[in-house]
Amino acid sequence: MVMQVISERSGLLSPITLSLALLFTSDSIADTTFINYGSVQPLASHQSFTGLTNTPNAQVVQTGDFSFYYGQGVPYRQGIGDLDNWVGSFGLFPGLEVGGRVVTKTYDCNIYTESGCGIRDLSASAKYQLPFIYDYTGFNLAIGAQDIGGAANNFQTTYIVADKAFEFIPMRISAGYGQSKIASGIMDGPFGGVEIQPLSFLQLTGEYDATEFNSSIKAMTPEGLLPYDIQVSANYQIYTTREDTDHDIWGVNVTAPVMGYQDSLPYRSNDDKKTSPQDLIGAELSTADSASLTRLTAVLEKEGFVNIQVGKRGETIIVALENRRYNRNQMDGAGVALGLITANTGQALKDSLDIQTPETTVNLVMLSNGIPMMSISTEAQCYREFLTTGIQCKQLSFSTTALNHALDNTAWQHHKINSGVGRAQVIVSPATRYSLATEYGVLDYSLALATNAYVPLWKGFAVDVRYLLPIDNSDDYEEGRIWGNNQFDNEIDRAVVHQAFRLPFNMMTQFSAGYVYGGYLGGANETTWVSPEGYHSVSFQASQFTYKDDTDEYGNVMKDRSTLLGTYSLSIPQFNWQLDLTAGEFWQGDRGVRATTNHWLGDVKVYASYLNSEDEQFVTAGVSFPLTFWRDMKPGYVQLRGTDEFNLSVQTRIGETHNQLNTGLGASLDFQHNLTRQYYNRDRFTPSYFASNSMRLRNAYLRYLEER
């Protein structure tokens, strides 16, 4: 009955009628391979959740995917506002999608001083598909909310929704109930809809959004058409019974796996036309027994590993080396090194080292700036079978304890081949200062090119210098404007020396001294303890800095800066999750506490934090990720590469009726080369992380074989 009304009012076939016609009245269409019965892909709605037009279904963004949506037309006030809609969403873990959203009328209009700017809103959303429901009932159930928190909630909506897909027809029906503050009543009450996907690239929807009926047509690229599992889709509202809307409502969405997420999943070749991974591995492993000690060191040196040492301890082959080429994740470097070692470890090598045991036990020690950070032990034949079949090797273990003692008791045959001393890394990355979706504009920014030279001179010691070259500013970062004092200057903003030591009881400490933040002189110490398996860590940071002059270039009186912070971290790599609790005195002199939940998706970290400092409360959401190639330039005496971590975040004030900007509360002293990044692989150089992601070791070696 509903579909009949829609068809009559529009004067056109409704999408549901059209879909049924495609499915049942055309044998030629029904027989084509385009139809995939029971498969209706979850796509973006015109709001901030996965769904139909204005309503959600119970589907979510797939775990490990990032979805970016741009559209025009948003439910607002008494109808559909002529607004732009920007949404970024992550499939954070199975069943959960989280997103951030910007809705705006204008982009560079000062709401305080100019008329006609319209709304500009920044908000968060989340949807959770409840587990186990489908197993017992045959339908999915999800709960969700959009426009969470903040002082002004223009689009605040909470809802519960169920859906069911059918095996004999590519159709999904959904129904739910919502409570909404949207003035028109959209999603405020019962709602429901139907999605039909008659072709692999076409989807049609019809819905009741609690006030009116809407229909949309959606087109998408078929799965597997684009590289790297990217999918592009577009949607267009073709009909609505809403009478106060005369502009087009449409959107475009791009979905792709986040960087590194698939690296711990079963390996898939990047090019089906190339030799299969099994053939590549078979060719590499076929000469293992005849490989010599010289060949082993040569292949490691050729791949760019530095500080290579080979020897034995008892009846175990010991190889120590440092990875400076696979900078997204040290685990990739370890995987390539282990593959090369086991492919070149056999009877000839055992004979040269006078090893008599029938089994060949290998111990790889990963170094960072000459300091041992991780020991990986395995039996060579077991590991070769793991590389060939993908079946886990039971004789594979990881450790971070007593590493200095283990190296000191090794009889080295080759010592520090391809020494890393004096080999400079030139790290190039963007530097940004920005404000997102404020009353001054959608995006105000200052952009610079950061060139960071990092030169290790001896074990644990390095010189760290960064130069900033301004590239561009938005108008509100120009001199005399609201953020004019925060624009980048053409300067060396950091010149620091670091000395790190590995201490007993799984502790590390680093002393730093020099020039930071373009004008402060002083020193800092960071000390960290990590539990043997890596589930727990405690760290302390203490620093004291004095500005070079009494005032800065703008005439502001400059106070001394110091930090005294303690942090406890709980890491559960089996769930790709970490909790950080920090308390103490922050960089601006404010005192408080901060709690941060970190969710790892491959090499991308999505995080949210709560800060209570000086009786003010803030919530921050952000994402950090590498901006460099999977396999960087081979380290020479100068190595050019990108950064291992680039950070983007937004912050909002909570617990107040206003949302004035934070002026720096909760800031800390954050070196490019602190213990976490330089030595602990962004908190992932732990036995528990390596054990939970051991498939990535194999995948790294397979990818190396394909790309070398």
XYZ file of C-alpha atoms in Angstrom:
708
model
C 0.000 0.000 0.000
C 2.797 2.386 0.845
C 4.595 1.665 -2.409
C 1.423 2.202 -4.382
C 0.986 5.663 -2.859
C 4.582 6.617 -3.658
C 4.249 5.475 -7.236
C 1.040 7.443 -7.762
C 2.387 10.659 -6.230
C 5.667 10.601 -8.119
C 4.262 9.659 -11.476
C 7.214 7.271 -11.818
C 7.943 3.688 -10.931
C 8.991 3.542 -7.299
C 12.431 2.004 -6.680
C 10.829 -0.977 -4.998
C 8.499 -1.577 -7.952
C 11.422 -1.163 -10.340
C 13.527 -3.598 -8.343
C 10.826 -6.230 -8.253
C 10.389 -5.828 -11.981
C 14.104 -6.332 -12.516
C 14.093 -9.395 -10.309
C 11.011 -11.255 -11.380
C 9.831 -10.104 -14.807
C 13.055 -10.421 -16.767
C 14.501 -13.888 -17.109
C 17.519 -12.484 -18.918
C 18.338 -10.235 -15.969
C 17.604 -12.897 -13.397
C 20.018 -15.292 -15.073
C 22.934 -12.851 -15.206
C 25.910 -13.151 -12.908
C 25.312 -9.602 -11.672
C 22.622 -10.770 -9.296
C 23.923 -11.973 -5.944
C 20.915 -13.187 -4.004
C 21.087 -12.505 -0.288
C 23.767 -9.826 -0.716
C 22.751 -6.227 -0.031
C 25.780 -4.075 0.698
C 25.625 -1.627 3.598
C 26.081 1.904 2.261
C 26.051 5.431 3.652
C 22.816 7.295 4.354
C 22.343 11.074 4.116
C 22.913 11.315 7.874
C 25.969 10.171 9.882
C 25.276 6.433 9.958
C 25.146 3.475 7.615
C 21.606 3.177 6.299
C 19.048 4.144 3.671
C 18.156 7.815 3.036
C 17.423 9.399 6.426
C 17.135 6.222 8.509
C 19.629 3.588 9.652
C 19.657 -0.143 9.181
C 21.390 -2.499 11.630
C 24.548 -2.714 9.494
C 27.864 -1.033 10.302
C 31.114 -0.116 8.562
C 33.220 -3.261 8.251
C 35.946 -3.610 10.876
C 39.194 -2.093 9.657
C 37.543 0.075 6.984
C 37.438 3.861 6.774
C 34.462 5.501 5.098
C 34.472 9.119 3.893
C 31.197 10.712 2.784
C 30.303 14.055 1.226
C 26.714 14.980 0.515
C 24.257 17.822 0.126
C 20.955 17.913 1.965
C 20.654 17.246 5.706
C 17.551 16.847 7.926
C 17.423 20.241 9.695
C 14.725 22.342 11.328
C 11.398 21.752 9.571
C 12.694 19.817 6.597
C 15.848 19.122 4.631
C 18.389 21.906 4.910
C 20.464 23.048 1.934
C 23.623 22.089 3.828
C 26.855 20.282 3.105
C 27.452 17.074 5.031
C 30.982 15.676 5.665
C 31.270 12.374 7.535
C 34.285 10.200 8.325
C 33.634 6.792 9.921
C 35.732 3.862 11.109
C 34.777 0.226 11.629
C 36.515 0.243 14.998
C 35.959 -3.357 16.056
C 33.418 -6.034 15.111
C 29.948 -4.512 15.300
C 31.011 -0.921 16.074
C 31.233 2.058 13.760
C 32.212 5.492 15.037
C 32.296 8.707 13.098
C 32.828 12.423 13.074
C 30.649 14.831 11.167
C 30.721 18.440 9.968
C 27.506 20.069 8.754
C 27.854 23.550 7.300
C 26.099 26.171 5.213
C 29.223 28.244 4.503
C 32.944 27.587 4.739
C 34.706 30.875 5.462
C 32.110 33.050 7.102
C 32.623 34.570 10.581
C 29.438 33.792 12.468
C 30.236 36.484 15.056
C 30.538 39.379 12.596
C 28.841 38.356 9.326
C 25.219 37.605 8.502
C 23.933 34.695 6.460
C 26.594 32.239 7.639
C 24.071 29.589 8.622
C 24.790 26.585 10.788
C 28.260 25.094 11.330
C 28.199 21.961 13.462
C 30.847 19.453 14.541
C 29.617 16.231 16.144
C 30.315 12.556 16.764
C 28.233 9.454 16.120
C 28.333 5.753 16.954
C 26.389 2.609 16.086
C 26.799 -0.818 17.657
C 25.452 -4.042 16.188
C 24.680 -6.269 19.162
C 26.473 -9.638 19.101
C 24.765 -13.054 19.162
C 21.318 -11.671 18.270
C 21.488 -12.934 14.701
C 22.549 -16.433 15.796
C 19.389 -16.867 17.864
C 16.825 -14.826 15.935
C 17.921 -14.573 12.302
C 17.903 -10.765 12.308
C 20.446 -8.104 13.312
C 19.855 -5.548 16.042
C 21.761 -2.301 16.525
C 21.656 0.727 18.787
C 23.140 4.091 17.911
C 23.329 7.818 18.423
C 24.391 10.828 16.407
C 25.394 14.331 17.517
C 26.756 12.999 20.793
C 27.713 15.545 23.489
C 28.495 19.220 23.017
C 26.547 22.326 24.006
C 24.391 22.615 20.857
C 22.743 19.396 19.652
C 21.075 20.274 16.354
C 20.933 16.682 15.108
C 20.858 14.674 18.324
C 19.223 11.306 17.699
C 19.220 7.986 19.514
C 17.726 4.853 18.017
C 17.346 1.104 18.018
C 16.901 -0.720 14.738
C 16.558 -4.308 13.518
C 16.997 -5.628 10.002
C 16.764 -8.893 8.119
C 18.181 -9.945 4.753
C 16.820 -12.807 2.657
C 18.759 -15.594 0.944
C 16.369 -16.035 -1.985
C 16.239 -12.351 -2.959
C 18.767 -9.504 -2.570
C 16.573 -7.528 -0.206
C 16.894 -6.240 3.344
C 14.070 -4.848 5.454
C 14.610 -2.719 8.545
C 12.459 -1.252 11.301
C 13.240 0.699 14.413
C 12.357 3.426 16.872
C 14.161 6.705 17.495
C 14.146 9.784 19.666
C 15.314 12.919 17.896
C 15.734 16.635 18.498
C 15.502 17.379 14.772
C 12.660 19.911 14.563
C 10.879 18.252 11.644
C 10.439 15.016 13.622
C 12.644 12.876 11.390
C 13.675 9.753 13.350
C 11.444 10.803 16.271
C 9.255 7.721 16.493
C 8.883 4.481 14.525
C 10.662 4.199 11.185
C 11.392 1.488 8.632
C 12.568 0.755 5.143
C 13.452 -1.665 2.359
C 16.731 -2.006 0.434
C 16.944 -4.009 -2.786
C 20.132 -4.666 -4.773
C 19.145 -6.243 -8.097
C 22.589 -5.702 -9.640
C 26.075 -5.745 -8.194
C 26.390 -2.006 -8.896
C 22.842 -0.814 -8.157
C 20.740 -0.484 -5.015
C 17.320 1.022 -4.460
C 15.739 2.018 -1.161
C 12.379 3.061 0.155
C 11.780 4.254 3.714
C 9.418 5.876 6.186
C 11.545 8.252 8.350
C 8.868 8.736 11.081
C 7.364 11.696 9.190
C 7.547 11.133 5.422
C 8.327 8.553 2.734
C 11.601 8.757 0.788
C 13.251 6.779 -1.993
C 16.879 6.776 -3.114
C 18.921 5.145 -5.822
C 22.489 4.130 -5.036
C 25.233 3.080 -7.433
C 28.505 1.505 -6.359
C 31.591 -0.067 -7.835
C 31.345 -3.881 -7.648
C 33.538 -5.550 -5.047
C 37.063 -6.162 -6.322
C 36.833 -3.717 -9.236
C 39.120 -1.062 -7.704
C 42.581 -1.754 -6.257
C 43.295 -2.071 -2.527
C 39.643 -3.060 -1.874
C 38.482 0.525 -2.404
C 34.789 0.990 -3.119
C 33.104 4.150 -4.365
C 29.352 4.710 -4.148
C 26.923 7.509 -4.896
C 23.332 8.060 -3.788
C 20.539 10.304 -4.993
C 17.099 10.865 -3.499
C 14.626 10.314 -6.324
C 11.390 10.821 -4.396
C 9.992 12.189 -1.148
C 6.534 13.089 0.146
C 8.136 16.038 1.992
C 6.639 19.123 0.386
C 9.076 21.803 1.626
C 12.138 20.416 -0.156
C 12.914 21.541 -3.708
C 16.683 20.964 -3.932
C 18.565 17.839 -4.918
C 19.767 15.534 -2.155
C 22.810 13.457 -3.072
C 26.113 12.152 -1.773
C 29.333 10.342 -2.657
C 31.136 7.857 -0.420
C 34.587 6.222 -0.560
C 35.413 3.196 1.616
C 38.831 1.556 1.944
C 40.727 -0.631 4.438
C 42.930 1.424 6.746
C 46.698 1.213 6.451
C 48.127 -2.073 7.705
C 44.850 -3.635 8.864
C 45.012 -6.493 6.353
C 48.673 -7.197 7.127
C 47.729 -9.569 9.945
C 45.069 -11.377 7.907
C 45.700 -14.289 5.499
C 47.938 -13.028 2.710
C 46.506 -11.917 -0.612
C 48.744 -11.110 -3.544
C 48.607 -7.572 -4.909
C 48.689 -8.879 -8.474
C 47.066 -12.168 -9.483
C 49.214 -12.308 -12.622
C 52.454 -12.635 -10.680
C 54.016 -15.851 -9.484
C 52.077 -17.250 -6.516
C 53.485 -16.659 -3.008
C 54.017 -20.423 -2.596
C 56.176 -20.529 -5.739
C 58.164 -17.506 -4.634
C 58.817 -19.000 -1.206
C 59.642 -22.401 -2.662
C 62.323 -20.891 -4.873
C 63.822 -18.957 -1.947
C 63.873 -21.911 0.449
C 65.189 -24.498 -2.014
C 68.844 -23.610 -1.353
C 68.653 -23.156 2.432
C 70.934 -26.099 3.234
C 73.744 -24.850 1.005
C 73.629 -21.233 2.220
C 76.817 -19.992 3.865
C 77.442 -17.496 6.625
C 78.731 -15.057 4.031
C 75.555 -15.348 1.962
C 73.362 -14.787 5.015
C 75.113 -11.560 5.983
C 75.168 -10.428 2.346
C 71.397 -10.755 1.832
C 70.682 -8.940 5.112
C 73.058 -6.131 4.189
C 71.632 -5.929 0.670
C 68.130 -5.414 2.061
C 69.383 -2.483 4.116
C 69.522 -3.842 7.665
C 72.231 -2.172 9.755
C 74.338 -3.137 12.783
C 74.239 -6.778 11.659
C 75.882 -9.300 13.978
C 75.944 -13.095 13.577
C 77.163 -15.625 16.114
C 76.080 -18.437 18.380
C 75.176 -19.001 22.000
C 75.305 -22.657 22.908
C 73.677 -24.477 19.990
C 71.577 -21.470 18.922
C 72.311 -19.206 15.955
C 72.107 -15.558 17.051
C 71.448 -12.750 14.580
C 71.191 -9.169 15.822
C 70.262 -6.350 13.467
C 68.466 -3.033 13.210
C 65.607 -2.164 10.859
C 65.488 1.388 9.506
C 63.683 0.607 6.259
C 60.255 -0.701 7.296
C 59.194 2.299 9.348
C 55.439 1.878 9.472
C 55.852 -1.028 11.866
C 59.003 -2.716 13.162
C 57.172 -6.024 12.858
C 57.464 -5.799 9.066
C 61.227 -5.440 9.367
C 61.334 -8.420 11.721
C 59.247 -10.498 9.284
C 61.506 -9.730 6.328
C 64.626 -10.416 8.414
C 63.281 -13.735 9.744
C 62.342 -14.827 6.234
C 65.810 -14.016 4.910
C 67.503 -15.717 7.860
C 65.527 -18.976 7.726
C 65.862 -19.075 3.918
C 69.633 -18.953 4.368
C 70.044 -21.153 7.446
C 70.891 -24.792 6.847
C 73.558 -27.426 7.257
C 76.360 -25.395 5.680
C 75.793 -22.535 8.094
C 75.591 -24.913 11.066
C 78.883 -26.494 10.052
C 80.607 -23.108 9.870
C 79.368 -22.279 13.370
C 80.122 -25.804 14.710
C 76.497 -26.465 15.718
C 75.839 -30.196 16.220
C 72.095 -30.405 17.029
C 69.752 -31.880 14.369
C 67.387 -28.945 14.721
C 68.439 -25.431 13.763
C 67.351 -22.950 16.428
C 67.489 -19.288 15.402
C 67.290 -16.269 17.676
C 66.741 -12.857 16.042
C 67.418 -9.822 18.243
C 65.887 -6.578 16.958
C 67.855 -3.428 17.803
C 66.880 0.239 17.858
C 69.746 2.711 17.748
C 71.999 -0.144 18.864
C 69.831 -1.036 21.886
C 68.216 -4.525 21.937
C 64.413 -4.314 22.077
C 62.977 -7.715 21.076
C 64.126 -11.320 20.827
C 62.373 -13.709 18.421
C 63.214 -17.410 18.686
C 62.172 -20.178 16.315
C 63.263 -23.452 14.753
C 64.297 -22.856 11.144
C 62.419 -25.748 9.510
C 59.271 -25.043 11.527
C 59.385 -21.410 10.446
C 59.987 -22.342 6.811
C 56.834 -24.470 6.922
C 54.981 -21.497 8.409
C 56.160 -19.332 5.498
C 55.082 -21.984 2.988
C 51.693 -22.992 4.396
C 50.598 -20.189 6.719
C 50.083 -22.714 9.534
C 51.372 -21.216 12.769
C 54.787 -22.417 13.926
C 54.525 -23.664 17.517
C 58.258 -23.113 18.004
C 57.969 -19.344 17.679
C 58.381 -17.204 20.793
C 59.043 -13.584 21.708
C 60.810 -11.957 24.642
C 62.011 -8.537 25.825
C 63.764 -9.598 29.034
C 67.513 -9.989 29.741
C 68.430 -8.926 26.202
C 71.700 -7.196 27.117
C 72.803 -10.303 29.017
C 71.951 -12.545 26.046
C 74.021 -10.438 23.642
C 76.959 -10.219 26.042
C 77.109 -14.022 26.200
C 77.125 -14.569 22.435
C 80.249 -15.611 20.533
C 80.121 -13.325 17.493
C 81.506 -14.436 14.130
C 80.621 -11.170 12.383
C 80.319 -7.948 14.343
C 78.339 -4.856 13.258
C 78.309 -5.286 9.509
C 76.828 -2.192 7.833
C 77.228 -0.030 10.951
C 74.383 2.406 11.578
C 76.551 5.005 13.331
C 76.387 8.395 11.614
C 73.716 7.359 9.105
C 71.326 10.285 9.025
C 67.588 9.892 8.572
C 65.944 12.920 6.961
C 62.256 12.680 7.845
C 59.944 14.839 5.747
C 56.320 15.394 6.769
C 53.645 18.068 6.897
C 53.267 20.109 10.079
C 49.805 21.472 10.799
C 48.037 23.729 13.237
C 44.324 23.940 12.622
C 40.854 24.632 13.948
C 37.938 22.596 12.625
C 34.304 23.713 12.324
C 34.508 26.763 14.581
C 32.521 29.989 14.348
C 35.354 31.392 12.205
C 35.379 28.749 9.492
C 35.107 25.082 8.605
C 38.881 24.667 8.389
C 41.420 27.249 9.486
C 45.023 26.157 9.311
C 48.705 26.925 9.191
C 50.670 24.445 7.070
C 54.428 23.920 6.992
C 56.933 21.398 5.679
C 58.815 19.785 8.575
C 62.271 18.424 7.771
C 63.693 16.455 10.674
C 67.313 15.275 10.669
C 67.997 12.437 13.107
C 71.622 11.305 13.373
C 72.662 8.408 15.670
C 76.269 8.826 16.800
C 76.718 5.952 19.237
C 74.590 3.427 21.105
C 71.462 5.171 22.336
C 72.725 8.672 21.446
C 71.344 10.816 18.642
C 71.045 14.399 17.460
C 67.540 15.556 16.533
C 67.054 18.802 14.545
C 63.842 19.969 12.874
C 63.397 22.824 10.410
C 59.983 24.301 9.566
C 59.252 25.889 6.198
C 55.838 27.647 6.106
C 53.733 26.740 3.079
C 50.295 28.290 3.507
C 47.904 29.856 6.026
C 44.166 30.341 5.960
C 42.982 33.895 6.523
C 42.330 33.408 10.250
C 45.976 32.345 10.738
C 47.302 35.522 9.129
C 48.912 38.200 11.278
C 46.363 40.208 13.247
C 43.628 37.552 13.003
C 42.295 35.270 15.730
C 45.060 32.617 15.361
C 47.716 34.857 13.857
C 50.114 34.248 16.756
C 50.013 30.488 16.039
C 51.105 30.523 12.415
C 54.325 28.680 11.559
C 57.549 30.661 11.263
C 60.502 29.914 9.017
C 62.820 28.522 11.692
C 64.592 25.672 13.366
C 62.040 24.888 16.037
C 63.849 21.927 17.636
C 67.512 21.060 18.218
C 67.902 18.340 20.834
C 70.340 15.601 21.808
C 69.027 12.306 23.237
C 70.784 9.590 25.210
C 68.851 6.399 25.933
C 69.824 3.465 28.151
C 68.296 0.047 28.634
C 68.100 -0.670 32.365
C 67.543 -3.886 34.329
C 63.999 -5.128 35.051
C 62.707 -4.258 31.555
C 63.149 -0.524 32.048
C 64.391 2.174 29.692
C 65.306 5.795 30.263
C 66.134 8.669 27.929
C 67.699 12.034 28.765
C 67.109 14.906 26.370
C 68.496 18.438 26.315
C 68.298 21.339 23.912
C 65.977 23.781 22.186
C 62.241 23.087 21.637
C 59.077 24.807 20.411
C 61.040 27.587 18.710
C 62.383 29.235 21.843
C 62.578 27.099 24.996
C 65.897 25.834 26.393
C 66.113 23.031 28.930
C 66.082 19.300 29.487
C 63.831 16.318 30.072
C 63.875 12.739 31.239
C 61.519 9.945 30.278
C 61.618 6.575 32.044
C 59.450 3.565 31.182
C 58.884 0.127 32.651
C 57.112 -2.509 30.557
C 55.894 -5.849 31.920
C 57.533 -8.968 30.393
C 54.563 -9.722 28.112
C 53.787 -6.069 27.446
C 50.304 -5.880 28.906
C 51.245 -3.226 31.474
C 53.593 -0.250 31.429
C 54.350 2.699 33.691
C 56.189 5.789 32.492
C 57.279 9.117 33.960
C 58.179 12.373 32.270
C 59.914 15.287 33.976
C 61.115 18.408 32.169
C 62.157 21.989 32.815
C 62.467 24.662 30.108
C 63.072 28.421 30.085
C 62.264 30.765 27.210
C 65.274 32.358 25.516
C 63.949 35.909 26.138
C 61.602 37.583 28.593
C 58.962 38.121 25.891
C 58.148 36.595 22.524
C 57.978 38.434 19.187
C 54.411 39.522 19.921
C 55.313 41.076 23.281
C 53.799 38.307 25.406
C 55.580 37.605 28.703
C 56.988 34.079 28.535
C 56.930 31.908 31.633
C 59.082 28.901 32.396
C 57.558 25.591 31.309
C 57.799 22.213 32.975
C 56.072 18.853 33.055
C 55.806 16.216 35.757
C 53.597 13.426 34.473
C 52.987 9.786 35.246
C 51.226 7.379 32.893
C 49.891 3.869 33.333
C 49.015 1.881 30.198
C 47.037 -1.317 29.817
C 47.498 -2.966 26.411
C 45.326 -5.824 25.135
C 46.624 -6.513 21.608
C 44.244 -9.470 21.213
C 41.512 -6.821 21.005
C 43.739 -4.149 19.402
C 43.070 -1.902 22.382
C 45.047 0.159 24.857
C 44.072 2.364 27.807
C 46.302 5.237 28.995
C 45.816 7.062 32.297
C 47.951 10.192 32.766
C 48.091 12.550 35.747
C 50.295 15.410 36.909
C 51.461 18.819 35.763
C 51.135 19.541 32.045
C 53.180 21.862 29.807
C 51.098 24.998 30.462
C 51.394 24.534 34.229
C 47.851 23.183 34.578
C 47.328 20.083 36.680
C 44.845 17.351 35.975
C 44.143 13.874 34.669
C 43.611 12.441 31.215
C 42.168 9.065 30.212
C 42.656 7.855 26.629
C 41.212 4.814 24.900
C 43.259 3.725 21.867
C 41.988 1.343 19.197
C 44.468 -0.085 16.700
C 43.458 -0.833 13.127
C 46.673 -2.086 11.576
C 49.071 0.863 11.674
C 46.290 3.376 12.314
C 45.395 4.338 15.866
C 41.951 5.798 16.536
C 41.654 7.335 19.968
C 39.408 9.332 22.259
C 40.425 11.021 25.499
C 38.815 12.758 28.432
C 40.742 15.592 30.097
C 39.939 17.208 33.424
C 42.417 20.010 34.073
C 42.017 23.150 36.163
C 38.342 22.237 36.663
C 37.698 22.304 32.915
C 36.659 19.226 30.968
C 37.360 18.312 27.359
C 36.845 15.342 25.080
C 39.260 14.793 22.208
C 38.918 12.395 19.286
C 41.744 11.740 16.887
C 43.609 9.443 14.558
C 47.341 8.880 14.089
C 48.963 7.024 11.214
C 52.276 6.738 9.330
C 52.957 8.974 6.353
C 55.662 6.949 4.665
C 56.065 4.057 2.243
C 55.735 0.463 3.433
C 59.338 -0.098 2.305
C 61.336 3.101 2.563
C 64.536 4.112 0.828
C 67.459 1.805 1.607
C 69.440 3.337 4.493
C 72.664 4.938 3.328
C 74.606 7.699 4.962
C 71.557 9.847 4.182
C 68.119 8.221 4.119
C 65.057 10.200 3.040
C 61.739 8.946 4.386
C 58.362 9.984 5.767
C 57.172 10.095 9.344
C 56.130 7.044 11.334
C 53.272 8.953 12.990
C 51.109 11.852 11.827
C 48.341 12.999 14.119
C 44.957 14.642 13.509
C 42.491 15.400 16.313
C 39.542 17.560 17.310
C 38.528 18.666 20.775
C 35.318 19.889 22.340
C 34.491 21.239 25.768
C 31.951 19.354 27.889
C 30.107 20.065 31.108
C 29.483 23.706 30.108
C 26.795 25.674 28.297
C 29.482 27.184 26.033
C 32.163 25.613 23.854
C 34.964 28.178 23.944
C 38.281 27.052 22.501
C 40.870 25.331 24.673
C 43.989 27.497 25.002
C 46.437 24.647 25.614
C 45.350 22.734 28.707
C 46.548 19.134 28.898
C 49.563 19.662 26.605
C 52.724 17.617 27.115
C 56.308 17.653 25.879
C 56.173 15.402 22.831
C 59.448 14.755 21.030
C 59.467 13.206 17.573
C 61.913 10.632 18.929
C 60.589 9.787 22.369
C 60.803 6.309 23.882
C 57.369 5.307 22.618
C 58.110 6.023 18.964
C 61.842 5.512 18.614
C 62.247 2.418 20.791
C 58.840 0.872 21.476
C 57.380 0.982 17.950
C 54.439 3.142 19.033
C 53.875 0.808 22.026
C 53.921 -2.318 19.814
C 57.365 -3.770 20.539
C 55.987 -6.315 23.019
C 55.703 -10.127 23.063
C 51.916 -9.961 23.389
C 51.590 -7.757 20.291
C 53.923 -9.927 18.202
C 52.201 -13.134 19.335
C 48.755 -11.726 18.507
C 49.859 -10.588 15.040
C 52.413 -13.253 14.096
C 50.774 -13.740 10.676
C 52.114 -10.286 9.826
C 55.667 -11.693 9.986
C 54.856 -14.088 7.135
C 52.930 -11.472 5.183
C 55.828 -9.019 5.351
C 58.218 -11.569 3.843
C 55.735 -12.509 1.099
C 55.213 -8.856 0.227
C 58.973 -8.336 0.171
C 59.334 -11.207 -2.314
C 56.670 -9.698 -4.574
C 57.947 -6.109 -4.448
C 61.723 -6.461 -4.409
